[in-house]
Amino acid sequence: MPETGERLQKVLARCGFGSRRVCEDLIEDERVTVNGRTAILGARVDVATDIVSVDGVEIGIQPDFVYYLLNKPVGVVTTASDTHGRPVVTDLVPSEPRIHPVGRLDMDTEGLLLLTNDGRLTHRITHPSFGVDKEYLAHVQGTPSRGALRKLREGVELEDGPTAPAVVAMPSPGLLRLVIHEGRNRQVRRMCEAVGHPVLRLVRTRIASLADATLGPGEYRELSVDEVRQLERDAGSGSPESDG
Ligand code: URA
Protein backbone atom coordinates (compact mmCIF):
# COMPACT_ATOMS: atom_id res chain seq x y z
CA MET A 1 0.00 0.00 0.00
CA PRO A 2 1.32 3.46 -0.81
CA GLU A 3 3.11 5.53 1.85
CA THR A 4 1.71 8.68 0.33
CA GLY A 5 -1.87 9.59 -0.44
CA GLU A 6 -4.87 10.21 1.75
CA ARG A 7 -5.58 8.33 4.95
CA LEU A 8 -8.09 5.59 4.30
CA GLN A 9 -10.38 6.50 7.20
CA LYS A 10 -10.54 10.08 5.91
CA VAL A 11 -11.54 8.88 2.44
CA LEU A 12 -14.19 6.59 3.90
CA ALA A 13 -15.57 9.40 6.08
CA ARG A 14 -15.80 11.71 3.09
CA CYS A 15 -17.69 9.04 1.20
CA GLY A 16 -20.34 8.89 3.89
CA PHE A 17 -19.38 5.84 5.94
CA GLY A 18 -19.56 7.79 9.20
CA SER A 19 -17.13 9.67 11.43
CA ARG A 20 -13.38 9.02 11.22
CA ARG A 21 -13.72 6.93 14.40
CA VAL A 22 -16.47 4.79 12.84
CA CYS A 23 -14.36 4.39 9.70
CA GLU A 24 -11.36 3.32 11.76
CA ASP A 25 -13.56 0.62 13.29
CA LEU A 26 -14.54 -0.55 9.80
CA ILE A 27 -10.86 -0.94 8.96
CA GLU A 28 -10.04 -2.68 12.24
CA ASP A 29 -12.97 -5.04 11.70
CA GLU A 30 -11.29 -6.03 8.40
CA ARG A 31 -14.29 -4.94 6.34
CA VAL A 32 -12.25 -2.69 4.05
CA THR A 33 -9.97 -3.78 1.19
CA VAL A 34 -7.62 -1.76 -0.97
CA ASN A 35 -6.88 -3.28 -4.35
CA GLY A 36 -8.32 -6.57 -3.11
CA ARG A 37 -6.17 -6.80 0.06
CA THR A 38 -7.51 -6.31 3.56
CA ALA A 39 -6.60 -2.82 4.69
CA ILE A 40 -4.83 -1.99 7.91
CA LEU A 41 -5.29 1.06 10.09
CA GLY A 42 -2.92 3.81 8.97
CA ALA A 43 -3.10 2.79 5.32
CA ARG A 44 -3.01 5.58 2.78
CA VAL A 45 -4.67 5.43 -0.61
CA ASP A 46 -4.22 7.19 -3.89
CA VAL A 47 -7.80 8.13 -4.71
CA ALA A 48 -6.98 8.40 -8.40
CA THR A 49 -5.78 4.81 -8.79
CA ASP A 50 -6.58 2.60 -5.78
CA ILE A 51 -9.74 0.50 -5.63
CA VAL A 52 -11.35 0.65 -2.20
CA SER A 53 -14.13 -1.73 -1.19
CA VAL A 54 -16.26 -1.97 1.95
CA ASP A 55 -17.86 -5.36 2.64
CA GLY A 56 -16.81 -6.41 -0.85
CA VAL A 57 -18.53 -3.48 -2.59
CA GLU A 58 -16.34 -1.02 -4.44
CA ILE A 59 -16.88 2.59 -3.36
CA GLY A 60 -16.67 5.56 -5.66
CA ILE A 61 -13.97 7.83 -4.26
CA GLN A 62 -14.30 11.05 -6.13
CA PRO A 63 -11.05 12.91 -5.71
CA ASP A 64 -11.26 16.49 -4.53
CA PHE A 65 -14.78 17.23 -5.64
CA VAL A 66 -16.46 19.96 -3.62
CA TYR A 67 -20.08 21.06 -3.73
CA TYR A 68 -21.31 24.32 -2.23
CA LEU A 69 -24.86 25.59 -1.95
CA LEU A 70 -24.85 29.40 -1.89
CA ASN A 71 -27.69 31.83 -1.27
CA LYS A 72 -26.68 34.37 -3.91
CA PRO A 73 -27.54 37.95 -2.95
CA VAL A 74 -28.71 40.62 -5.39
CA GLY A 75 -25.85 42.52 -7.05
CA VAL A 76 -23.42 39.62 -7.33
CA VAL A 77 -22.49 38.29 -10.76
CA THR A 78 -22.69 34.54 -11.50
CA THR A 79 -19.20 34.05 -12.85
CA ALA A 80 -15.75 33.18 -11.57
CA SER A 81 -14.26 36.54 -12.62
CA ASP A 82 -15.77 39.76 -13.89
CA THR A 83 -13.98 42.09 -16.27
CA HIS A 84 -15.81 45.08 -14.77
CA GLY A 85 -14.58 44.34 -11.25
CA ARG A 86 -18.06 43.65 -9.87
CA PRO A 87 -18.50 41.21 -6.95
CA VAL A 88 -18.73 37.60 -8.17
CA VAL A 89 -20.21 34.46 -6.63
CA THR A 90 -16.84 32.76 -6.24
CA ASP A 91 -15.84 35.57 -3.81
CA LEU A 92 -18.41 34.13 -1.40
CA VAL A 93 -16.99 30.57 -1.13
CA PRO A 94 -13.47 29.19 -0.45
CA SER A 95 -11.07 29.95 -3.29
CA GLU A 96 -9.39 26.52 -3.25
CA PRO A 97 -10.04 24.21 -4.95
CA ARG A 98 -11.20 26.23 -7.93
CA ILE A 99 -14.89 25.79 -8.59
CA HIS A 100 -17.46 27.15 -11.02
CA PRO A 101 -21.13 28.06 -10.71
CA VAL A 102 -23.64 25.50 -11.99
CA GLY A 103 -25.81 27.46 -14.41
CA ARG A 104 -26.46 31.09 -13.66
CA LEU A 105 -28.68 33.50 -11.83
CA ASP A 106 -29.00 37.07 -13.12
CA MET A 107 -27.26 39.78 -11.17
CA ASP A 108 -30.61 40.98 -9.78
CA THR A 109 -31.86 37.46 -8.98
CA GLU A 110 -31.36 35.96 -5.52
CA GLY A 111 -31.38 32.47 -4.15
CA LEU A 112 -29.84 29.06 -4.40
CA LEU A 113 -26.84 28.47 -6.60
CA LEU A 114 -24.63 25.41 -6.70
CA LEU A 115 -20.89 25.72 -7.15
CA THR A 116 -18.64 22.75 -7.79
CA ASN A 117 -15.64 21.42 -9.67
CA ASP A 118 -17.60 18.30 -10.76
CA GLY A 119 -18.03 18.88 -14.49
CA ARG A 120 -20.20 15.84 -15.10
CA LEU A 121 -22.79 16.81 -12.51
CA THR A 122 -22.72 20.40 -13.76
CA HIS A 123 -23.59 19.24 -17.25
CA ARG A 124 -26.39 17.03 -16.03
CA ILE A 125 -27.97 19.75 -13.92
CA THR A 126 -27.76 22.48 -16.54
CA HIS A 127 -28.63 20.58 -19.71
CA PRO A 128 -32.40 20.83 -20.28
CA SER A 129 -32.61 17.28 -21.62
CA PHE A 130 -31.97 15.94 -18.10
CA GLY A 131 -35.10 17.78 -16.95
CA VAL A 132 -33.80 18.95 -13.56
CA ASP A 133 -36.43 21.13 -11.88
CA LYS A 134 -35.62 24.60 -10.64
CA GLU A 135 -38.18 26.41 -8.51
CA TYR A 136 -38.52 30.20 -8.32
CA LEU A 137 -40.62 32.61 -6.33
CA ALA A 138 -41.45 35.63 -8.45
CA HIS A 139 -43.03 38.77 -7.03
CA VAL A 140 -44.67 40.33 -10.06
CA GLN A 141 -46.37 43.58 -10.89
CA GLY A 142 -50.15 43.27 -10.63
CA THR A 143 -52.13 40.07 -10.11
CA PRO A 144 -52.03 37.60 -13.00
CA SER A 145 -55.42 36.36 -14.22
CA ARG A 146 -56.26 32.69 -14.60
CA GLY A 147 -55.64 33.12 -18.33
CA ALA A 148 -52.14 34.50 -17.70
CA LEU A 149 -51.36 31.62 -15.33
CA ARG A 150 -52.60 29.15 -17.94
CA LYS A 151 -50.31 30.69 -20.56
CA LEU A 152 -47.34 30.40 -18.22
CA ARG A 153 -48.22 26.76 -17.57
CA GLU A 154 -48.73 25.84 -21.20
CA GLY A 155 -45.72 27.74 -22.53
CA VAL A 156 -45.29 31.31 -23.72
CA GLU A 157 -43.81 32.50 -26.97
CA LEU A 158 -40.44 34.18 -26.42
CA GLU A 159 -38.13 35.58 -29.08
CA ASP A 160 -35.97 32.45 -28.85
CA GLY A 161 -38.97 30.12 -29.12
CA PRO A 162 -41.81 28.84 -26.93
CA THR A 163 -41.11 27.81 -23.34
CA ALA A 164 -41.76 24.25 -22.19
CA PRO A 165 -44.78 23.64 -19.96
CA ALA A 166 -44.15 24.89 -16.42
CA VAL A 167 -45.71 24.21 -13.04
CA VAL A 168 -47.12 27.51 -11.84
CA ALA A 169 -49.00 28.39 -8.67
CA MET A 170 -50.02 31.72 -7.13
CA PRO A 171 -49.82 31.27 -3.33
CA SER A 172 -50.85 34.90 -2.83
CA PRO A 173 -51.85 37.74 -5.18
CA GLY A 174 -48.82 38.85 -7.20
CA LEU A 175 -46.59 36.08 -5.88
CA LEU A 176 -45.88 33.22 -8.29
CA ARG A 177 -44.16 29.91 -7.65
CA LEU A 178 -42.79 28.58 -10.93
CA VAL A 179 -41.01 25.30 -11.58
CA ILE A 180 -39.12 25.09 -14.87
CA HIS A 181 -36.43 22.78 -16.18
CA GLU A 182 -35.05 24.91 -18.98
CA GLY A 183 -32.27 27.37 -18.22
CA ARG A 184 -32.68 30.05 -20.85
CA ASN A 185 -31.33 33.53 -20.31
CA ARG A 186 -33.61 35.53 -17.97
CA GLN A 187 -36.28 32.98 -18.66
CA VAL A 188 -38.61 33.56 -15.71
CA ARG A 189 -38.42 37.33 -16.10
CA ARG A 190 -39.18 37.08 -19.81
CA MET A 191 -42.05 34.62 -19.26
CA CYS A 192 -43.72 36.89 -16.71
CA GLU A 193 -43.12 39.98 -18.85
CA ALA A 194 -44.67 38.16 -21.83
CA VAL A 195 -47.95 37.70 -19.95
CA GLY A 196 -47.97 41.33 -18.83
CA HIS A 197 -46.59 40.99 -15.30
CA PRO A 198 -42.96 42.13 -15.03
CA VAL A 199 -40.96 40.60 -12.19
CA LEU A 200 -40.22 42.87 -9.22
CA ARG A 201 -38.17 40.34 -7.24
CA LEU A 202 -36.97 36.86 -8.19
CA VAL A 203 -35.66 34.19 -5.82
CA ARG A 204 -34.61 30.64 -6.68
CA THR A 205 -35.83 28.41 -3.87
CA ARG A 206 -35.00 24.89 -5.09
CA ILE A 207 -32.67 23.02 -7.44
CA ALA A 208 -33.96 19.48 -7.96
CA SER A 209 -34.43 18.19 -4.39
CA LEU A 210 -32.12 20.80 -2.86
CA ALA A 211 -33.71 23.56 -0.81
CA ASP A 212 -32.48 25.42 2.26
CA ALA A 213 -34.45 28.26 3.77
CA THR A 214 -31.91 28.68 6.59
CA LEU A 215 -29.12 30.13 4.44
CA GLY A 216 -29.05 33.91 4.68
CA PRO A 217 -28.07 36.07 1.69
CA GLY A 218 -24.37 35.53 0.94
CA GLU A 219 -24.16 32.40 3.11
CA TYR A 220 -23.12 29.01 1.80
CA ARG A 221 -22.71 25.50 3.05
CA GLU A 222 -21.22 22.28 1.74
CA LEU A 223 -23.58 19.62 0.49
CA SER A 224 -23.68 16.39 2.47
CA VAL A 225 -22.69 13.15 0.78
CA ASP A 226 -26.35 12.11 0.77
CA GLU A 227 -27.36 15.36 -0.93
CA VAL A 228 -24.75 14.86 -3.67
CA ARG A 229 -25.94 11.31 -4.24
CA GLN A 230 -29.58 12.45 -4.37
CA LEU A 231 -28.64 15.19 -6.82
CA GLU A 232 -26.92 12.61 -9.03
CA ARG A 233 -30.09 10.53 -8.95
CA ASP A 234 -32.28 13.58 -9.69
CA ALA A 235 -30.04 14.54 -12.61
CA GLY A 236 -29.90 11.02 -13.94
CA SER A 237 -33.61 10.43 -14.34
CA GLY A 238 -34.07 12.40 -17.59
CA SER A 239 -33.45 11.07 -21.07
CA PRO A 240 -30.41 12.97 -22.30
CA GLU A 241 -29.73 13.58 -25.96
CA SER A 242 -26.05 13.42 -25.11
CA ASP A 243 -24.08 13.01 -21.91
CA GLY A 244 -20.72 14.45 -23.01
N1 URA B 1 -34.91 33.19 -14.73
C1 URA B 1 -34.57 34.48 -14.71
O1 URA B 1 -35.25 35.31 -15.29
N2 URA B 1 -33.46 34.83 -14.07
C2 URA B 1 -32.68 33.96 -13.42
O2 URA B 1 -31.67 34.34 -12.83
C3 URA B 1 -33.05 32.61 -13.43
C4 URA B 1 -34.18 32.25 -14.10
Coordinates of C-alpha atoms and ligand atoms in Angstrom, one line a residue:
M1 CA 0.0 0.0 0.0
P2 CA 1.3 3.5 -0.8
E3 CA 3.1 5.5 1.8
T4 CA 1.7 8.7 0.3
G5 CA -1.9 9.6 -0.4
E6 CA -4.9 10.2 1.7
R7 CA -5.6 8.3 4.9
L8 CA -8.1 5.6 4.3
Q9 CA -10.4 6.5 7.2
K10 CA -10.5 10.1 5.9
V11 CA -11.5 8.9 2.4
L12 CA -14.2 6.6 3.9
A13 CA -15.6 9.4 6.1
R14 CA -15.8 11.7 3.1
C15 CA -17.7 9.0 1.2
G16 CA -20.3 8.9 3.9
F17 CA -19.4 5.8 5.9
G18 CA -19.6 7.8 9.2
S19 CA -17.1 9.7 11.4
R20 CA -13.4 9.0 11.2
R21 CA -13.7 6.9 14.4
V22 CA -16.5 4.8 12.8
C23 CA -14.4 4.4 9.7
E24 CA -11.4 3.3 11.8
D25 CA -13.6 0.6 13.3
L26 CA -14.5 -0.5 9.8
I27 CA -10.9 -0.9 9.0
E28 CA -10.0 -2.7 12.2
D29 CA -13.0 -5.0 11.7
E30 CA -11.3 -6.0 8.4
R31 CA -14.3 -4.9 6.3
V32 CA -12.3 -2.7 4.1
T33 CA -10.0 -3.8 1.2
V34 CA -7.6 -1.8 -1.0
N35 CA -6.9 -3.3 -4.4
G36 CA -8.3 -6.6 -3.1
R37 CA -6.2 -6.8 0.1
T38 CA -7.5 -6.3 3.6
A39 CA -6.6 -2.8 4.7
I40 CA -4.8 -2.0 7.9
L41 CA -5.3 1.1 10.1
G42 CA -2.9 3.8 9.0
A43 CA -3.1 2.8 5.3
R44 CA -3.0 5.6 2.8
V45 CA -4.7 5.4 -0.6
D46 CA -4.2 7.2 -3.9
V47 CA -7.8 8.1 -4.7
A48 CA -7.0 8.4 -8.4
T49 CA -5.8 4.8 -8.8
D50 CA -6.6 2.6 -5.8
I51 CA -9.7 0.5 -5.6
V52 CA -11.4 0.7 -2.2
S53 CA -14.1 -1.7 -1.2
V54 CA -16.3 -2.0 1.9
D55 CA -17.9 -5.4 2.6
G56 CA -16.8 -6.4 -0.8
V57 CA -18.5 -3.5 -2.6
E58 CA -16.3 -1.0 -4.4
I59 CA -16.9 2.6 -3.4
G60 CA -16.7 5.6 -5.7
I61 CA -14.0 7.8 -4.3
Q62 CA -14.3 11.0 -6.1
P63 CA -11.0 12.9 -5.7
D64 CA -11.3 16.5 -4.5
F65 CA -14.8 17.2 -5.6
V66 CA -16.5 20.0 -3.6
Y67 CA -20.1 21.1 -3.7
Y68 CA -21.3 24.3 -2.2
L69 CA -24.9 25.6 -2.0
L70 CA -24.8 29.4 -1.9
N71 CA -27.7 31.8 -1.3
K72 CA -26.7 34.4 -3.9
P73 CA -27.5 37.9 -3.0
V74 CA -28.7 40.6 -5.4
G75 CA -25.9 42.5 -7.0
V76 CA -23.4 39.6 -7.3
V77 CA -22.5 38.3 -10.8
T78 CA -22.7 34.5 -11.5
T79 CA -19.2 34.1 -12.9
A80 CA -15.8 33.2 -11.6
S81 CA -14.3 36.5 -12.6
D82 CA -15.8 39.8 -13.9
T83 CA -14.0 42.1 -16.3
H84 CA -15.8 45.1 -14.8
G85 CA -14.6 44.3 -11.3
R86 CA -18.1 43.7 -9.9
P87 CA -18.5 41.2 -7.0
V88 CA -18.7 37.6 -8.2
V89 CA -20.2 34.5 -6.6
T90 CA -16.8 32.8 -6.2
D91 CA -15.8 35.6 -3.8
L92 CA -18.4 34.1 -1.4
V93 CA -17.0 30.6 -1.1
P94 CA -13.5 29.2 -0.4
S95 CA -11.1 30.0 -3.3
E96 CA -9.4 26.5 -3.2
P97 CA -10.0 24.2 -5.0
R98 CA -11.2 26.2 -7.9
I99 CA -14.9 25.8 -8.6
H100 CA -17.5 27.2 -11.0
P101 CA -21.1 28.1 -10.7
V102 CA -23.6 25.5 -12.0
G103 CA -25.8 27.5 -14.4
R104 CA -26.5 31.1 -13.7
L105 CA -28.7 33.5 -11.8
D106 CA -29.0 37.1 -13.1
M107 CA -27.3 39.8 -11.2
D108 CA -30.6 41.0 -9.8
T109 CA -31.9 37.5 -9.0
E110 CA -31.4 36.0 -5.5
G111 CA -31.4 32.5 -4.1
L112 CA -29.8 29.1 -4.4
L113 CA -26.8 28.5 -6.6
L114 CA -24.6 25.4 -6.7
L115 CA -20.9 25.7 -7.1
T116 CA -18.6 22.8 -7.8
N117 CA -15.6 21.4 -9.7
D118 CA -17.6 18.3 -10.8
G119 CA -18.0 18.9 -14.5
R120 CA -20.2 15.8 -15.1
L121 CA -22.8 16.8 -12.5
T122 CA -22.7 20.4 -13.8
H123 CA -23.6 19.2 -17.3
R124 CA -26.4 17.0 -16.0
I125 CA -28.0 19.8 -13.9
T126 CA -27.8 22.5 -16.5
H127 CA -28.6 20.6 -19.7
P128 CA -32.4 20.8 -20.3
S129 CA -32.6 17.3 -21.6
F130 CA -32.0 15.9 -18.1
G131 CA -35.1 17.8 -17.0
V132 CA -33.8 18.9 -13.6
D133 CA -36.4 21.1 -11.9
K134 CA -35.6 24.6 -10.6
E135 CA -38.2 26.4 -8.5
Y136 CA -38.5 30.2 -8.3
L137 CA -40.6 32.6 -6.3
A138 CA -41.5 35.6 -8.5
H139 CA -43.0 38.8 -7.0
V140 CA -44.7 40.3 -10.1
Q141 CA -46.4 43.6 -10.9
G142 CA -50.2 43.3 -10.6
T143 CA -52.1 40.1 -10.1
P144 CA -52.0 37.6 -13.0
S145 CA -55.4 36.4 -14.2
R146 CA -56.3 32.7 -14.6
G147 CA -55.6 33.1 -18.3
A148 CA -52.1 34.5 -17.7
L149 CA -51.4 31.6 -15.3
R150 CA -52.6 29.2 -17.9
K151 CA -50.3 30.7 -20.6
L152 CA -47.3 30.4 -18.2
R153 CA -48.2 26.8 -17.6
E154 CA -48.7 25.8 -21.2
G155 CA -45.7 27.7 -22.5
V156 CA -45.3 31.3 -23.7
E157 CA -43.8 32.5 -27.0
L158 CA -40.4 34.2 -26.4
E159 CA -38.1 35.6 -29.1
D160 CA -36.0 32.5 -28.9
G161 CA -39.0 30.1 -29.1
P162 CA -41.8 28.8 -26.9
T163 CA -41.1 27.8 -23.3
A164 CA -41.8 24.2 -22.2
P165 CA -44.8 23.6 -20.0
A166 CA -44.1 24.9 -16.4
V167 CA -45.7 24.2 -13.0
V168 CA -47.1 27.5 -11.8
A169 CA -49.0 28.4 -8.7
M170 CA -50.0 31.7 -7.1
P171 CA -49.8 31.3 -3.3
S172 CA -50.9 34.9 -2.8
P173 CA -51.8 37.7 -5.2
G174 CA -48.8 38.8 -7.2
L175 CA -46.6 36.1 -5.9
L176 CA -45.9 33.2 -8.3
R177 CA -44.2 29.9 -7.7
L178 CA -42.8 28.6 -10.9
V179 CA -41.0 25.3 -11.6
I180 CA -39.1 25.1 -14.9
H181 CA -36.4 22.8 -16.2
E182 CA -35.1 24.9 -19.0
G183 CA -32.3 27.4 -18.2
R184 CA -32.7 30.1 -20.8
N185 CA -31.3 33.5 -20.3
R186 CA -33.6 35.5 -18.0
Q187 CA -36.3 33.0 -18.7
V188 CA -38.6 33.6 -15.7
R189 CA -38.4 37.3 -16.1
R190 CA -39.2 37.1 -19.8
M191 CA -42.1 34.6 -19.3
C192 CA -43.7 36.9 -16.7
E193 CA -43.1 40.0 -18.9
A194 CA -44.7 38.2 -21.8
V195 CA -47.9 37.7 -20.0
G196 CA -48.0 41.3 -18.8
H197 CA -46.6 41.0 -15.3
P198 CA -43.0 42.1 -15.0
V199 CA -41.0 40.6 -12.2
L200 CA -40.2 42.9 -9.2
R201 CA -38.2 40.3 -7.2
L202 CA -37.0 36.9 -8.2
V203 CA -35.7 34.2 -5.8
R204 CA -34.6 30.6 -6.7
T205 CA -35.8 28.4 -3.9
R206 CA -35.0 24.9 -5.1
I207 CA -32.7 23.0 -7.4
A208 CA -34.0 19.5 -8.0
S209 CA -34.4 18.2 -4.4
L210 CA -32.1 20.8 -2.9
A211 CA -33.7 23.6 -0.8
D212 CA -32.5 25.4 2.3
A213 CA -34.5 28.3 3.8
T214 CA -31.9 28.7 6.6
L215 CA -29.1 30.1 4.4
G216 CA -29.0 33.9 4.7
P217 CA -28.1 36.1 1.7
G218 CA -24.4 35.5 0.9
E219 CA -24.2 32.4 3.1
Y220 CA -23.1 29.0 1.8
R221 CA -22.7 25.5 3.1
E222 CA -21.2 22.3 1.7
L223 CA -23.6 19.6 0.5
S224 CA -23.7 16.4 2.5
V225 CA -22.7 13.2 0.8
D226 CA -26.3 12.1 0.8
E227 CA -27.4 15.4 -0.9
V228 CA -24.8 14.9 -3.7
R229 CA -25.9 11.3 -4.2
Q230 CA -29.6 12.4 -4.4
L231 CA -28.6 15.2 -6.8
E232 CA -26.9 12.6 -9.0
R233 CA -30.1 10.5 -8.9
D234 CA -32.3 13.6 -9.7
A235 CA -30.0 14.5 -12.6
G236 CA -29.9 11.0 -13.9
S237 CA -33.6 10.4 -14.3
G238 CA -34.1 12.4 -17.6
S239 CA -33.5 11.1 -21.1
P240 CA -30.4 13.0 -22.3
E241 CA -29.7 13.6 -26.0
S242 CA -26.1 13.4 -25.1
D243 CA -24.1 13.0 -21.9
G244 CA -20.7 14.4 -23.0
Ligands
URA1 N1 -34.9 33.2 -14.7 C1 -34.6 34.5 -14.7 O1 -35.2 35.3 -15.3 N2 -33.5 34.8 -14.1 C2 -32.7 34.0 -13.4 O2 -31.7 34.3 -12.8 C3 -33.1 32.6 -13.4 C4 -34.2 32.3 -14.1

